[in-house]
Amino acid sequence: MLALAARRMGYRFAVLSPEPGSPAGQVSDREVVAPYDDLDAVRRLAAEADVVTVEFENVPAAALAAAAELAPVHPAPEVLAIAQHRLREKSWLAAHGFPTPAFRRVAAAADLDPALAEVGLPGLLKTAGFGYDGKGQRPVADAGEAAAAWQELGGGEAIYERRVAFRAELSVVAVRSAEGDFAAYGPIANRHEGGILDLSVLPAGLPAPLAREAVDLARAIAEALGFVGVLCVELFWDEDGSLLVNELAPRPHNSGHLTIEAALTSQFEQQLRAVCALPLGDPAPRAPAAMANLLGDLWWTGARPEGLPREPDWAAALRRSDVHLHLYGKAEPRRGRKMGHLTALAADPAAARALALAARQCVTGGSR
Ligand code: AMP
């Protein structure tokens, strides 16, 4: 989606991808196929680039440093280093006075008991590095589960945090330029299934002061990081009414995909504008919108739940007006894999939500 926005704006686009024929590679001028830690390949890419950015934060620091020798990298490698490591991220947020769920570092089995005592139960144990979409995390209800969870996660550095009994999960998709200009979408209301984003709705329908507080929080975080580009701040709206930061995504985010149809400027165009030192675009809404993710599971849902995967009936969704289909061109459907999404626009957020869900249901032969 970033490459498509870039091509539309007249940019040439080159992508480094570990697998040939990646979604971005299919629509780019050039695809360098190499692992993220192949520094020669990273240098080949950066040598012909005016600017380098990422759409995935877990690019190794050495690769970002190699790119930065040859071209500006936005967001900055030091900022990506914070966002790609849960413990560094939460520690940075806490040190700068931003609210997070209570957490504690777990580096050895002996740290588990003090962590549980300090943070409380129930909680979640998460690997410190390389986690997204609920990967690398386990629920913890008691001390026995904590020990088992730590083993299951490989016994490496981890973070134990309080399970938040949230009223809602929210995100603010923010963008900041090198000059400090700022724009934001949201808050967006997000629903997750099994740790994976399932549904996003914009606007979230929150009381205006809370919505302002969420955007102000995102702005303050972007400022404190000196961020350049799109930054998604994922939030919990806690049962006591407060906002807590769950995670920072230093890139265009799945919850912002609906901005392609729902806003005057999409999050992808904003990313390009920010990293290419252009003026930021207007994030104002066109219409209330909802986005339903299309996971690989859909290929097995419906009449034949077992056996060979079956292509969902996309035409069934497209029969409805103001439903927009995005398929990413991933070769193989897999359970839990994000294959695409549907965005629905409607007169109000509840109607957009119902339309997106109905459109998704009908692609597997559900009611039309
Ligand atoms: P993460 O990969 O850390 O963003 O977590 C994925 C999802 O797991 C979140 O969007 C929440 O739905 C859930 N989750 C993660 N951390 C917590 C927490 N501390 N309390 C409650 N739910 C959580």
XYZ file of C-alpha atoms in Angstrom, residues 14 43 51 138 149 162 240 330 355:
9
model
C 12.655 -0.243 -4.434
C 23.716 -1.184 1.013
C 15.369 8.076 1.414
C 1.343 -15.991 27.225
C 4.982 -19.570 30.263
C -0.548 -6.544 34.326
C -10.949 3.307 35.690
C 0.339 -13.092 -0.652
C -21.495 -3.364 6.861
